[in-house]
Coordinates of C-alpha atoms in Angstrom, one line a residue:
Chain A
M47 CA 99.6 182.3 49.4
A48 CA 97.9 185.0 47.2
A49 CA 96.0 187.6 48.7
D50 CA 93.0 187.2 47.4
S51 CA 91.6 183.5 47.0
R52 CA 89.0 184.9 44.7
V53 CA 89.7 183.2 41.6
S54 CA 87.0 182.6 39.5
E55 CA 88.0 180.7 36.8
I56 CA 88.2 177.0 37.7
T57 CA 90.9 175.8 35.6
A58 CA 94.6 177.7 35.2
P59 CA 96.0 177.6 38.6
R60 CA 98.8 180.2 39.1
V61 CA 100.6 178.1 41.9
N62 CA 102.1 174.6 41.4
L63 CA 99.3 171.6 40.9
R64 CA 101.6 169.2 42.8
K65 CA 99.5 167.3 45.1
S66 CA 100.6 167.9 48.8
S67 CA 101.4 164.3 50.4
L68 CA 101.7 164.4 54.4
F69 CA 104.1 161.2 53.3
R70 CA 106.5 162.8 51.3
Q71 CA 106.6 166.0 54.0
S72 CA 107.0 163.5 56.9
L73 CA 109.8 161.8 54.7
R74 CA 111.7 164.8 54.0
R75 CA 111.8 165.6 58.0
L76 CA 112.7 162.2 58.8
L77 CA 115.7 162.6 56.4
H78 CA 116.4 165.7 58.1
N79 CA 117.2 163.9 61.5
K80 CA 120.5 162.5 61.2
L81 CA 120.1 160.0 64.3
A82 CA 116.9 158.4 62.6
V83 CA 118.7 158.1 59.3
A84 CA 121.9 156.4 60.8
G85 CA 119.3 154.3 63.2
F86 CA 117.4 153.0 59.9
A87 CA 121.2 152.2 58.5
V88 CA 122.0 149.9 60.9
V89 CA 118.7 148.4 60.9
L90 CA 118.8 147.9 57.1
F91 CA 122.3 147.0 57.5
M92 CA 121.6 144.3 60.1
F93 CA 118.8 142.8 57.9
V94 CA 121.2 143.0 54.8
L95 CA 123.8 141.1 56.7
C96 CA 121.1 138.3 58.4
F97 CA 119.7 137.3 55.1
I98 CA 121.9 137.6 52.1
G99 CA 125.2 137.3 54.3
P100 CA 125.3 133.5 54.8
F101 CA 124.8 132.7 50.9
F102 CA 128.1 134.0 50.8
S103 CA 129.5 132.1 53.9
P104 CA 131.5 129.0 53.1
Y105 CA 130.1 127.5 56.1
T106 CA 126.7 126.7 57.3
D107 CA 125.6 127.3 61.0
N108 CA 125.4 123.6 61.9
K109 CA 128.1 122.5 60.6
I110 CA 130.2 120.6 63.3
N111 CA 134.0 120.6 62.8
M112 CA 136.0 119.0 66.1
A113 CA 138.9 120.1 64.9
M114 CA 138.3 123.7 64.7
M115 CA 136.8 123.8 68.2
N116 CA 137.0 127.0 70.0
K117 CA 139.1 128.7 67.6
A118 CA 139.9 132.4 68.1
P119 CA 139.1 134.8 65.1
N120 CA 141.6 134.2 62.4
L121 CA 141.6 134.5 58.5
Q122 CA 139.4 131.0 58.0
H123 CA 136.7 132.2 60.7
W124 CA 136.6 135.9 61.1
L125 CA 134.8 135.9 64.6
G126 CA 136.0 132.4 65.5
T127 CA 134.5 129.2 66.4
D128 CA 132.3 127.8 68.8
A129 CA 132.6 124.4 71.3
L130 CA 131.3 122.6 68.3
G131 CA 133.8 124.1 65.7
R132 CA 130.8 126.0 64.0
D133 CA 131.8 129.1 62.4
I134 CA 130.5 132.2 64.7
L135 CA 129.9 134.4 61.8
T136 CA 127.9 132.2 60.0
R137 CA 125.7 131.3 63.2
V138 CA 124.9 135.1 64.1
M139 CA 123.8 135.5 60.5
Q140 CA 121.7 132.7 60.5
A141 CA 120.6 133.6 64.4
G142 CA 119.6 137.0 62.8
R143 CA 117.1 135.6 60.4
I144 CA 115.6 134.1 63.0
S145 CA 115.4 136.6 65.8
L146 CA 114.6 139.6 63.2
T147 CA 111.8 137.7 61.5
V148 CA 110.6 136.3 64.8
G149 CA 110.9 140.4 65.8
L150 CA 108.8 141.5 62.4
A151 CA 106.4 138.7 62.8
S152 CA 105.5 139.0 66.6
M153 CA 105.1 142.9 65.8
V154 CA 102.7 142.8 62.6
L155 CA 100.6 140.3 64.7
S156 CA 100.3 142.3 67.7
V157 CA 99.7 145.7 66.1
F158 CA 97.2 144.0 64.2
L159 CA 95.4 142.4 67.3
G160 CA 96.3 145.4 69.2
A161 CA 94.8 147.9 66.5
L162 CA 91.7 146.1 65.6
L163 CA 90.5 145.2 69.3
G164 CA 91.3 148.8 70.4
A165 CA 89.5 150.3 67.5
V166 CA 86.5 148.5 68.2
A167 CA 86.4 148.8 71.8
G168 CA 87.0 152.2 71.9
Y169 CA 84.7 153.2 68.9
Y170 CA 81.7 151.5 70.0
G171 CA 82.3 151.3 73.7
G172 CA 79.7 149.8 75.7
L173 CA 79.9 146.0 77.0
L174 CA 82.2 145.1 74.0
D175 CA 84.6 147.8 75.3
Q176 CA 84.4 146.4 78.9
I177 CA 85.4 142.7 77.5
I178 CA 88.1 143.6 75.4
M179 CA 89.7 146.0 77.8
R180 CA 89.5 143.8 81.1
I181 CA 90.9 140.9 79.1
A182 CA 94.0 143.4 78.4
D183 CA 94.1 144.3 81.8
L184 CA 94.1 140.8 83.0
L185 CA 97.1 140.5 80.4
M186 CA 98.8 143.3 81.7
T187 CA 98.7 142.6 85.3
I188 CA 101.2 139.7 85.0
P189 CA 104.4 141.0 84.4
S190 CA 105.3 139.4 80.8
L191 CA 108.4 137.9 81.5
P192 CA 107.0 135.8 84.0
L193 CA 104.1 134.8 81.7
L194 CA 106.6 133.6 78.8
F195 CA 108.5 131.5 81.0
I196 CA 105.6 129.7 82.4
F197 CA 104.0 129.5 78.8
G198 CA 108.1 128.6 77.7
A199 CA 108.0 125.9 80.3
L200 CA 104.8 124.9 79.4
L201 CA 106.1 124.2 75.9
S202 CA 109.1 122.2 77.0
E203 CA 107.2 120.1 78.8
W204 CA 104.7 119.3 76.1
K205 CA 107.5 118.3 74.3
I206 CA 106.8 120.8 71.2
K207 CA 109.3 120.3 68.1
A208 CA 111.9 122.6 67.8
D209 CA 110.7 123.8 64.5
Y210 CA 107.7 124.7 65.4
R211 CA 108.7 126.7 68.7
M212 CA 109.9 129.5 66.6
Y213 CA 106.3 130.3 65.6
I214 CA 105.1 129.5 69.0
V215 CA 107.3 132.3 70.7
M216 CA 106.1 134.5 68.1
L217 CA 102.5 133.9 69.1
M218 CA 103.7 134.4 72.9
L219 CA 105.2 137.4 72.6
S220 CA 102.0 139.3 70.4
M221 CA 100.0 137.9 73.6
V222 CA 101.9 139.8 76.0
N223 CA 102.2 143.2 73.4
W224 CA 98.9 143.8 71.6
P225 CA 97.1 145.0 75.7
G226 CA 99.5 147.6 75.7
L227 CA 99.1 148.4 72.1
A228 CA 95.3 147.9 72.2
R229 CA 95.2 150.4 75.2
M230 CA 97.0 153.0 73.5
V231 CA 95.0 152.9 70.2
R232 CA 91.7 152.6 71.9
G233 CA 92.7 156.1 74.0
Q234 CA 93.5 157.8 70.8
M235 CA 89.8 156.4 69.7
L236 CA 88.2 157.9 72.6
S237 CA 89.8 161.4 72.2
L238 CA 89.7 161.4 68.2
R239 CA 85.5 160.4 68.6
E240 CA 85.1 163.4 70.7
R241 CA 87.1 165.9 68.2
E242 CA 84.9 168.8 66.5
F243 CA 85.8 167.0 62.9
M244 CA 84.0 164.2 64.1
Q245 CA 81.0 166.1 65.3
A246 CA 81.2 167.8 61.7
A247 CA 81.3 163.8 60.4
V248 CA 78.1 162.9 62.5
V249 CA 76.4 166.9 60.7
L250 CA 77.3 165.9 57.3
G251 CA 75.8 162.5 58.2
L252 CA 78.6 160.3 57.4
R253 CA 78.6 156.4 57.2
D254 CA 80.0 154.6 59.8
R255 CA 82.4 153.1 57.7
R256 CA 83.8 156.2 56.3
K257 CA 84.1 157.9 60.2
L258 CA 86.2 154.8 61.1
F259 CA 88.1 153.9 58.1
G260 CA 88.1 157.5 56.5
H261 CA 88.6 159.5 59.6
L262 CA 89.8 157.9 62.3
L263 CA 92.2 155.2 61.4
P264 CA 94.3 158.0 59.2
N265 CA 94.6 159.7 62.5
I266 CA 95.8 156.3 64.3
V267 CA 98.3 155.4 61.8
P268 CA 101.1 157.4 62.8
L269 CA 101.0 156.3 66.2
L270 CA 100.8 152.5 64.8
I271 CA 103.8 153.1 62.9
V272 CA 106.2 154.6 65.5
M273 CA 104.4 151.8 68.3
A274 CA 105.0 149.1 65.6
T275 CA 108.8 150.2 64.8
L276 CA 109.2 150.1 68.7
N277 CA 107.7 147.1 68.9
I278 CA 110.2 145.2 67.0
G279 CA 112.9 146.2 69.1
G280 CA 111.3 144.8 72.2
A281 CA 109.9 142.0 70.6
I282 CA 113.9 141.1 69.4
L283 CA 115.2 141.4 72.8
S284 CA 112.0 139.4 74.3
E285 CA 112.7 136.6 72.1
S286 CA 116.4 136.8 73.0
V287 CA 115.9 136.9 76.8
L288 CA 113.9 133.5 76.5
S289 CA 116.3 132.1 74.2
F290 CA 118.6 132.9 76.7
F291 CA 117.0 131.0 79.5
G292 CA 116.4 128.0 77.1
L293 CA 113.0 128.7 77.0
G294 CA 112.4 129.9 73.5
V295 CA 113.8 128.9 70.3
M296 CA 115.7 125.8 71.3
P297 CA 119.3 124.8 69.9
P298 CA 120.7 123.9 67.2
T299 CA 118.6 126.6 65.6
P300 CA 120.6 129.7 66.6
T301 CA 119.4 133.3 67.8
W302 CA 121.0 135.5 69.3
G303 CA 119.8 134.7 72.8
N304 CA 120.7 131.1 72.5
M305 CA 124.2 132.1 71.4
I306 CA 125.1 134.2 74.3
D307 CA 123.4 130.8 76.5
A308 CA 125.8 128.9 75.2
A309 CA 128.9 131.2 76.6
N310 CA 126.9 131.1 79.7
N311 CA 129.9 130.0 81.8
I312 CA 133.0 131.7 83.6
L313 CA 135.9 130.1 81.5
D314 CA 134.0 131.0 78.0
F315 CA 133.0 134.6 79.5
Q316 CA 136.7 135.0 80.3
E317 CA 138.8 133.4 77.4
R318 CA 136.4 133.3 75.0
P319 CA 134.8 136.7 74.5
W320 CA 134.2 135.8 70.4
L321 CA 131.6 133.4 71.9
W322 CA 129.3 135.8 73.4
I323 CA 130.3 139.5 72.1
P324 CA 129.6 139.2 68.4
P325 CA 125.5 138.0 69.7
G326 CA 125.5 140.3 72.0
L327 CA 126.3 143.2 70.1
S328 CA 124.3 142.1 67.5
I329 CA 121.0 142.4 69.9
F330 CA 122.5 145.7 71.3
A331 CA 123.0 147.4 67.8
T332 CA 119.9 146.2 66.8
V333 CA 117.4 147.3 69.3
I334 CA 119.2 150.4 69.9
A335 CA 118.8 151.4 66.1
I336 CA 115.5 150.5 65.9
N337 CA 114.4 152.5 69.1
I338 CA 116.4 155.5 68.2
F339 CA 114.8 155.4 64.5
G340 CA 111.6 154.9 66.3
D341 CA 112.2 158.0 68.3
G342 CA 112.9 159.5 65.3
L343 CA 109.7 158.7 63.7
R344 CA 107.7 160.0 66.4
D345 CA 109.3 162.9 65.9
V346 CA 108.4 163.2 62.6
L347 CA 104.7 161.4 62.3
D348 CA 103.7 164.1 64.9
P349 CA 101.0 165.9 62.7
K350 CA 100.5 168.9 65.3
Q351 CA 104.0 169.4 64.3
K352 CA 104.7 171.4 61.4
R353 CA 107.8 173.4 59.1
Chain B
M707 CA 52.0 181.8 56.0
S708 CA 53.8 178.8 54.3
E709 CA 55.2 176.5 56.4
A710 CA 58.0 177.3 58.8
L711 CA 61.3 175.7 58.0
L712 CA 62.4 175.2 61.6
E713 CA 60.3 175.2 64.2
V714 CA 61.8 175.2 68.2
K715 CA 58.8 174.7 70.5
S716 CA 60.0 174.7 74.4
L717 CA 63.1 173.1 73.7
K718 CA 64.9 172.1 77.1
K719 CA 68.5 171.2 77.5
Y720 CA 69.4 169.7 80.9
F721 CA 73.1 168.4 81.8
P722 CA 72.5 166.3 84.9
V723 CA 75.3 167.1 87.5
K724 CA 76.9 164.3 89.0
Q725 CA 78.9 163.7 92.1
G726 CA 80.0 161.4 94.5
L727 CA 81.6 157.9 94.2
L728 CA 77.9 156.2 92.5
G729 CA 77.5 159.4 90.3
R730 CA 74.0 160.4 91.7
T731 CA 72.6 163.3 90.1
V732 CA 72.4 166.2 92.7
G733 CA 71.4 168.7 90.1
H734 CA 70.9 170.1 86.6
V735 CA 72.6 172.6 84.6
K736 CA 69.8 174.6 82.7
A737 CA 72.1 175.2 79.5
V738 CA 68.6 175.9 77.5
D739 CA 65.6 176.5 79.3
D740 CA 62.6 176.8 77.6
I741 CA 63.5 178.3 74.1
S742 CA 61.3 178.8 71.0
I743 CA 62.2 180.0 67.9
T744 CA 60.4 179.7 64.0
L745 CA 62.5 179.8 61.4
Q746 CA 61.1 180.4 57.5
P747 CA 62.9 179.1 54.6
G748 CA 65.6 182.1 53.5
E749 CA 65.3 183.8 56.9
T750 CA 67.9 184.4 59.1
F751 CA 67.4 184.4 62.7
G752 CA 70.4 185.7 64.9
L753 CA 71.0 184.0 68.3
V754 CA 72.9 186.5 70.6
G755 CA 74.0 186.6 74.2
E756 CA 77.1 186.1 76.4
S757 CA 79.5 183.2 76.9
G758 CA 77.5 180.5 79.0
S759 CA 73.9 181.5 77.8
G760 CA 73.4 178.5 75.8
K761 CA 73.5 180.0 72.7
S762 CA 75.4 177.1 71.1
T763 CA 73.7 174.2 72.8
V764 CA 70.1 175.5 71.5
G765 CA 72.3 174.8 68.0
R766 CA 73.8 171.6 68.8
T767 CA 70.1 170.3 69.8
V768 CA 68.3 171.6 67.1
L769 CA 70.8 169.6 65.0
R770 CA 70.4 166.6 67.1
L771 CA 74.4 166.7 68.3
T772 CA 73.0 166.1 71.8
D773 CA 69.6 164.9 73.1
K774 CA 67.0 167.3 74.0
T775 CA 65.3 167.2 77.6
D776 CA 62.1 168.3 76.7
G777 CA 60.4 170.3 73.9
E778 CA 60.0 170.1 70.1
V779 CA 62.4 170.5 67.0
K780 CA 60.8 170.3 64.1
F781 CA 62.3 170.6 60.8
K782 CA 59.9 171.2 57.6
G783 CA 57.3 169.9 59.8
V784 CA 59.3 166.5 61.0
D785 CA 60.1 166.2 64.8
I786 CA 63.7 165.2 64.3
H787 CA 64.5 164.0 67.9
S788 CA 61.7 161.2 67.2
L789 CA 63.5 159.6 63.8
S790 CA 65.8 156.9 63.8
A791 CA 69.4 157.1 63.4
A792 CA 69.0 155.9 59.8
D793 CA 66.5 158.5 58.9
M794 CA 68.3 161.2 60.8
R795 CA 71.3 160.3 58.7
L796 CA 69.1 160.8 55.3
I797 CA 68.0 164.3 56.7
R798 CA 71.3 165.6 57.6
P799 CA 72.1 167.1 54.3
Q800 CA 69.5 169.7 54.3
M801 CA 70.4 171.0 57.8
Q802 CA 74.4 171.7 58.2
L803 CA 76.5 173.2 60.7
I804 CA 79.4 175.5 60.5
F805 CA 81.8 175.2 63.6
Q806 CA 83.0 178.1 65.6
D807 CA 86.4 177.1 65.5
P808 CA 87.7 176.2 61.9
Y809 CA 91.1 174.9 62.8
S810 CA 89.1 171.9 64.8
A811 CA 86.4 171.3 62.7
L812 CA 88.5 169.7 59.6
N813 CA 90.2 166.5 60.1
P814 CA 94.1 167.2 59.6
R815 CA 94.5 164.1 57.9
V816 CA 92.0 164.5 55.1
R817 CA 92.6 166.7 51.9
V818 CA 90.2 169.5 51.7
G819 CA 88.6 167.8 48.5
D820 CA 88.1 164.7 50.2
A821 CA 86.6 166.6 53.0
I822 CA 84.3 168.5 50.8
G823 CA 83.3 166.2 48.5
E824 CA 82.8 162.8 50.8
A825 CA 79.3 163.5 52.4
L826 CA 78.2 163.8 48.4
L827 CA 79.8 160.5 48.0
D828 CA 78.1 158.9 51.3
H829 CA 74.5 160.2 50.6
G830 CA 75.0 159.1 46.9
L831 CA 74.0 162.7 45.6
C832 CA 76.6 162.2 42.9
T833 CA 78.8 160.1 41.4
R834 CA 82.4 159.2 41.6
G835 CA 82.9 160.8 38.6
E836 CA 81.1 164.0 39.1
V837 CA 82.6 164.9 42.7
R838 CA 85.4 166.5 42.0
E839 CA 83.4 169.0 39.8
L840 CA 81.2 169.7 42.2
V841 CA 83.7 170.4 44.7
L842 CA 85.5 172.8 42.5
E843 CA 82.4 174.0 41.7
A844 CA 81.7 174.6 45.8
M845 CA 85.1 175.8 46.5
V846 CA 85.1 178.5 43.7
A847 CA 81.6 180.0 45.4
C848 CA 83.2 180.1 48.6
G849 CA 86.0 182.1 47.3
L850 CA 89.0 179.3 47.5
S851 CA 90.8 178.3 44.3
S852 CA 91.0 175.2 42.7
Y853 CA 94.3 174.4 43.2
H854 CA 93.5 174.0 47.1
I855 CA 91.7 170.9 46.1
D856 CA 94.6 168.5 46.9
R857 CA 95.6 170.4 50.1
F858 CA 95.5 169.8 53.8
P859 CA 93.7 171.5 56.0
H860 CA 97.2 172.7 57.9
E861 CA 98.1 174.6 54.8
F862 CA 95.3 176.9 55.1
S863 CA 94.7 180.1 57.2
G864 CA 92.1 180.7 59.4
G865 CA 89.7 182.4 57.0
Q866 CA 90.7 180.1 54.3
R867 CA 89.3 176.8 56.6
Q868 CA 86.5 178.7 57.6
R869 CA 85.2 178.8 53.8
I870 CA 86.3 175.1 53.4
G871 CA 83.7 174.6 56.3
I872 CA 81.5 176.4 54.5
A873 CA 81.9 174.8 51.3
R874 CA 81.6 171.7 53.0
A875 CA 78.3 172.4 54.4
L876 CA 76.8 174.1 51.2
I877 CA 77.9 171.5 48.4
L878 CA 75.3 169.6 50.0
N879 CA 72.6 172.0 49.2
P880 CA 70.9 172.7 52.6
E881 CA 68.0 174.8 53.3
L882 CA 69.1 175.3 56.8
I883 CA 72.4 176.5 58.0
I884 CA 73.5 176.6 61.6
A885 CA 76.3 178.9 62.3
D886 CA 77.8 178.2 65.4
E887 CA 80.2 181.7 65.8
P888 CA 81.3 181.1 62.6
V889 CA 83.6 184.4 62.7
S890 CA 84.7 184.8 66.3
A891 CA 87.6 182.9 65.6
L892 CA 88.8 185.2 62.8
D893 CA 90.4 188.5 62.7
V894 CA 88.3 191.6 62.1
S895 CA 89.0 191.8 58.2
I896 CA 88.6 188.2 57.4
Q897 CA 85.5 188.7 59.4
A898 CA 84.0 190.9 56.9
Q899 CA 84.6 188.7 54.3
I900 CA 83.1 185.7 55.7
I901 CA 79.8 187.5 56.8
N902 CA 79.5 188.9 53.1
L903 CA 80.1 185.4 51.9
F904 CA 77.5 184.2 54.1
S905 CA 75.1 187.4 52.5
K906 CA 76.1 186.0 48.8
L907 CA 75.4 182.6 49.3
Q908 CA 71.9 183.7 51.3
Q909 CA 71.5 185.6 48.4
S910 CA 72.0 183.2 45.7
K911 CA 70.7 179.7 47.3
G912 CA 67.8 181.2 49.5
L913 CA 69.1 179.6 52.7
A914 CA 68.0 179.8 55.8
Y915 CA 70.4 180.6 58.9
L916 CA 70.1 180.2 62.6
F917 CA 73.2 182.2 63.1
I918 CA 74.7 182.0 66.8
S919 CA 76.7 185.0 67.7
H920 CA 77.8 187.0 70.7
D921 CA 78.7 190.2 68.2
L922 CA 75.4 192.4 67.5
S923 CA 77.1 194.4 64.9
V924 CA 77.6 191.3 62.8
V925 CA 74.1 190.0 63.8
E926 CA 72.6 193.7 63.0
H927 CA 74.3 193.4 59.5
L928 CA 73.1 189.6 58.8
C929 CA 69.9 189.0 60.5
S930 CA 66.5 189.9 60.1
R931 CA 65.3 188.4 62.9
I932 CA 67.2 188.5 66.5
G933 CA 66.7 186.9 69.9
V934 CA 68.6 187.5 72.8
M935 CA 69.4 185.0 75.3
Y936 CA 70.2 185.2 78.9
L937 CA 70.9 182.0 80.8
G938 CA 69.1 179.7 78.8
S939 CA 66.2 181.2 78.5
M940 CA 64.9 183.9 75.5
V941 CA 64.9 187.6 76.8
E942 CA 63.7 189.4 73.6
T943 CA 62.7 188.6 70.1
A944 CA 61.9 191.2 67.8
S945 CA 62.9 192.4 63.9
R946 CA 66.4 193.7 63.6
D947 CA 65.7 197.0 63.2
E948 CA 62.6 197.0 66.0
L949 CA 65.3 195.5 68.0
F950 CA 68.2 198.1 67.8
Q951 CA 65.8 201.1 67.9
H952 CA 63.6 200.2 70.6
P953 CA 65.0 197.6 72.5
L954 CA 62.6 196.7 75.5
H955 CA 64.7 194.6 78.0
P956 CA 67.1 195.8 80.4
Y957 CA 69.6 193.3 79.2
T958 CA 68.9 193.8 76.0
K959 CA 69.5 197.3 76.4
A960 CA 73.1 196.6 78.2
L961 CA 74.1 194.3 75.7
L962 CA 73.6 197.1 72.9
S963 CA 74.9 200.2 74.8
A964 CA 78.7 198.1 74.9
V965 CA 78.4 197.7 71.1
P966 CA 80.9 200.3 69.9
V967 CA 80.4 203.2 67.6
P968 CA 82.5 204.8 65.1
V969 CA 81.3 207.9 66.2
P970 CA 84.3 209.3 68.8
R971 CA 82.2 212.4 69.9
L972 CA 79.1 210.8 70.5
K973 CA 78.1 210.4 73.9
R974 CA 75.7 207.7 74.8
E975 CA 74.7 206.4 78.4
R976 CA 76.6 203.1 78.6
I977 CA 74.9 200.7 80.9
V978 CA 77.4 198.3 82.7
L979 CA 76.2 195.4 84.0
K980 CA 78.0 194.2 87.4
G981 CA 78.9 190.6 88.3
D982 CA 79.2 187.8 86.1
I983 CA 76.2 185.5 84.6
P984 CA 75.1 183.4 87.5
S985 CA 75.7 179.4 87.3
P986 CA 73.1 178.2 85.1
A987 CA 72.9 175.2 87.5
N988 CA 71.3 177.2 90.2
P989 CA 69.7 180.0 88.3
P990 CA 68.4 183.2 90.4
S991 CA 65.0 182.9 91.4
G992 CA 62.0 184.7 89.4
C993 CA 63.7 186.6 86.7
K994 CA 66.9 185.2 85.9
F995 CA 68.2 188.8 85.3
H996 CA 67.2 190.2 88.4
T997 CA 70.6 189.8 90.1
R998 CA 72.1 192.4 87.6
C999 CA 69.5 194.1 86.4
P1000 CA 70.0 198.1 87.2
F1001 CA 65.6 198.5 87.4
A1002 CA 65.1 195.2 89.2
V1003 CA 62.3 195.4 91.9
E1004 CA 60.7 193.0 94.3
V1005 CA 58.5 191.2 92.1
C1006 CA 61.7 190.4 89.5
K1007 CA 62.6 188.1 92.5
A1008 CA 59.6 186.5 93.1
E1009 CA 57.9 186.0 89.7
I1010 CA 59.1 184.5 86.5
P1011 CA 58.3 187.1 83.6
L1012 CA 56.0 185.3 80.8
F1013 CA 57.7 185.9 77.5
R1014 CA 54.8 188.4 76.0
D1015 CA 53.9 190.0 72.9
A1016 CA 54.8 194.0 73.2
G1017 CA 53.2 194.4 69.7
A1018 CA 54.0 193.5 66.1
G1019 CA 56.1 190.6 66.7
H1020 CA 58.2 192.0 69.4
F1021 CA 58.4 189.5 72.3
V1022 CA 60.0 190.2 75.9
A1023 CA 60.1 188.8 78.8
C1024 CA 60.1 191.3 81.5
H1025 CA 57.9 192.6 84.5
L1026 CA 58.8 196.4 84.0
V1027 CA 57.7 196.1 80.2

């Protein structure tokens, strides 16, 4: 910075004119974090594999071939076949579509709900805050897994069509995830509201809308991005657990969870590892990669940290 | 005399002290206790006092950032504490605040140009097309460069940020600026620049300042009238020259004797006050200053001294004067 900043002319600046952008700065720092980049690469790879891969497969996920039951990996079936002679690789890719979609969609829904309700509760306070947060507390006091089991069991009892179950699973996962997010966003709101720049906004006589969308939300967005990313991993994991217990997405629609469930006996476990290792590894790799990427994002998006 | 720009009458601000499970109010911290200030257009009033004397609370209550407990704050004859929220918002551009800490007073995620210009847009004082030009004008007037407009606050030094804060207040063309220790977070060379900026802007725009500070030399440089606060009360008010040459209150004398003078050989009587400022939740009886006053006599413990005129607009609250 030049020592005297009293440049009298408005035009003809001497220093570079490039707009400084928080996004570009963050991106640059993110690219320095090798682990986060690797995590992102794995996530990207899984997405490409699952959404584009099936087009190159000669098999379909539900094509039963009795002649090829329980075959070990070979040249025709790279990852072997299952008890009904279906190609494991194709099924893993197809299952990934479902699992990743469920993860993404439930993340979007729970982040939307959580951010909206948390922001409203934190900004306006009072009765609205009480109502929203007590509902959130109620949902958080019940451990989420048993809650999901009860919902899943009810769905099975009501004989919901298998096609719709995927969407209902998304809704269920968002319902158990939004309270944590809402609480986090509300906490941020409460602390931001008392910051001096918000006092400045009051003195300047800014409108509520600008205070909320111009000053408060931009400070929460980084947190939301990080939470959203980490949330996808959690949602994928929850969906897999539910499907593993036969309460999530129902076979024959493959998901990573119910594919592992299909190998849920000692014989398959010991003799036919190709049945459960590929879906298991997919869950493992995806969730770990998402979490590593999310951690990297968190490091980068902390606004107090600068370089 | 023309109508006063700002008239503060017997302003009181008590903060309740709550205790126990039910949050019963067990007492009050009398942060501001019966303060009166009159400020004419274009005048600069300096408010000095040590930490915890309630200077900042006066500023915040005058701006209605906190509600008053009692008294009156009239801005151009309007009692601002009785305005509705919407009317208050409309009057706000005329009275602006400069913050003590230029680091926390700027939103880290808002570009400097947006931060300076947004209030103009929100109050409909200019169109979207004009705002950038006006922001640049204000920035240059405050000694910032035009290429700073699209940067974020963390890319600036403390002094530059304070200039941003000043530009943000100034662009609204206020008549009153309350400066809450605007230079105490800056280092000395920058302090001088910012103070000069303050006096330059006052000359060119005819601003009135309520300048809150604990630094007497800064106040001497800038203010025409000075009020000394102790524990929420005004102990002495006088014009600058009168106060510096003939201080009447023992507290003022002690403060003045602590101001460094750039003459090493000069021997001065240094009045050292003993002890700390008492708790405003439980202020001493009688004159609040008697616990630390070197001249205190019996009457000081019993009776609250009146704030009276000692001649020529010099007001003081002391039994001994």
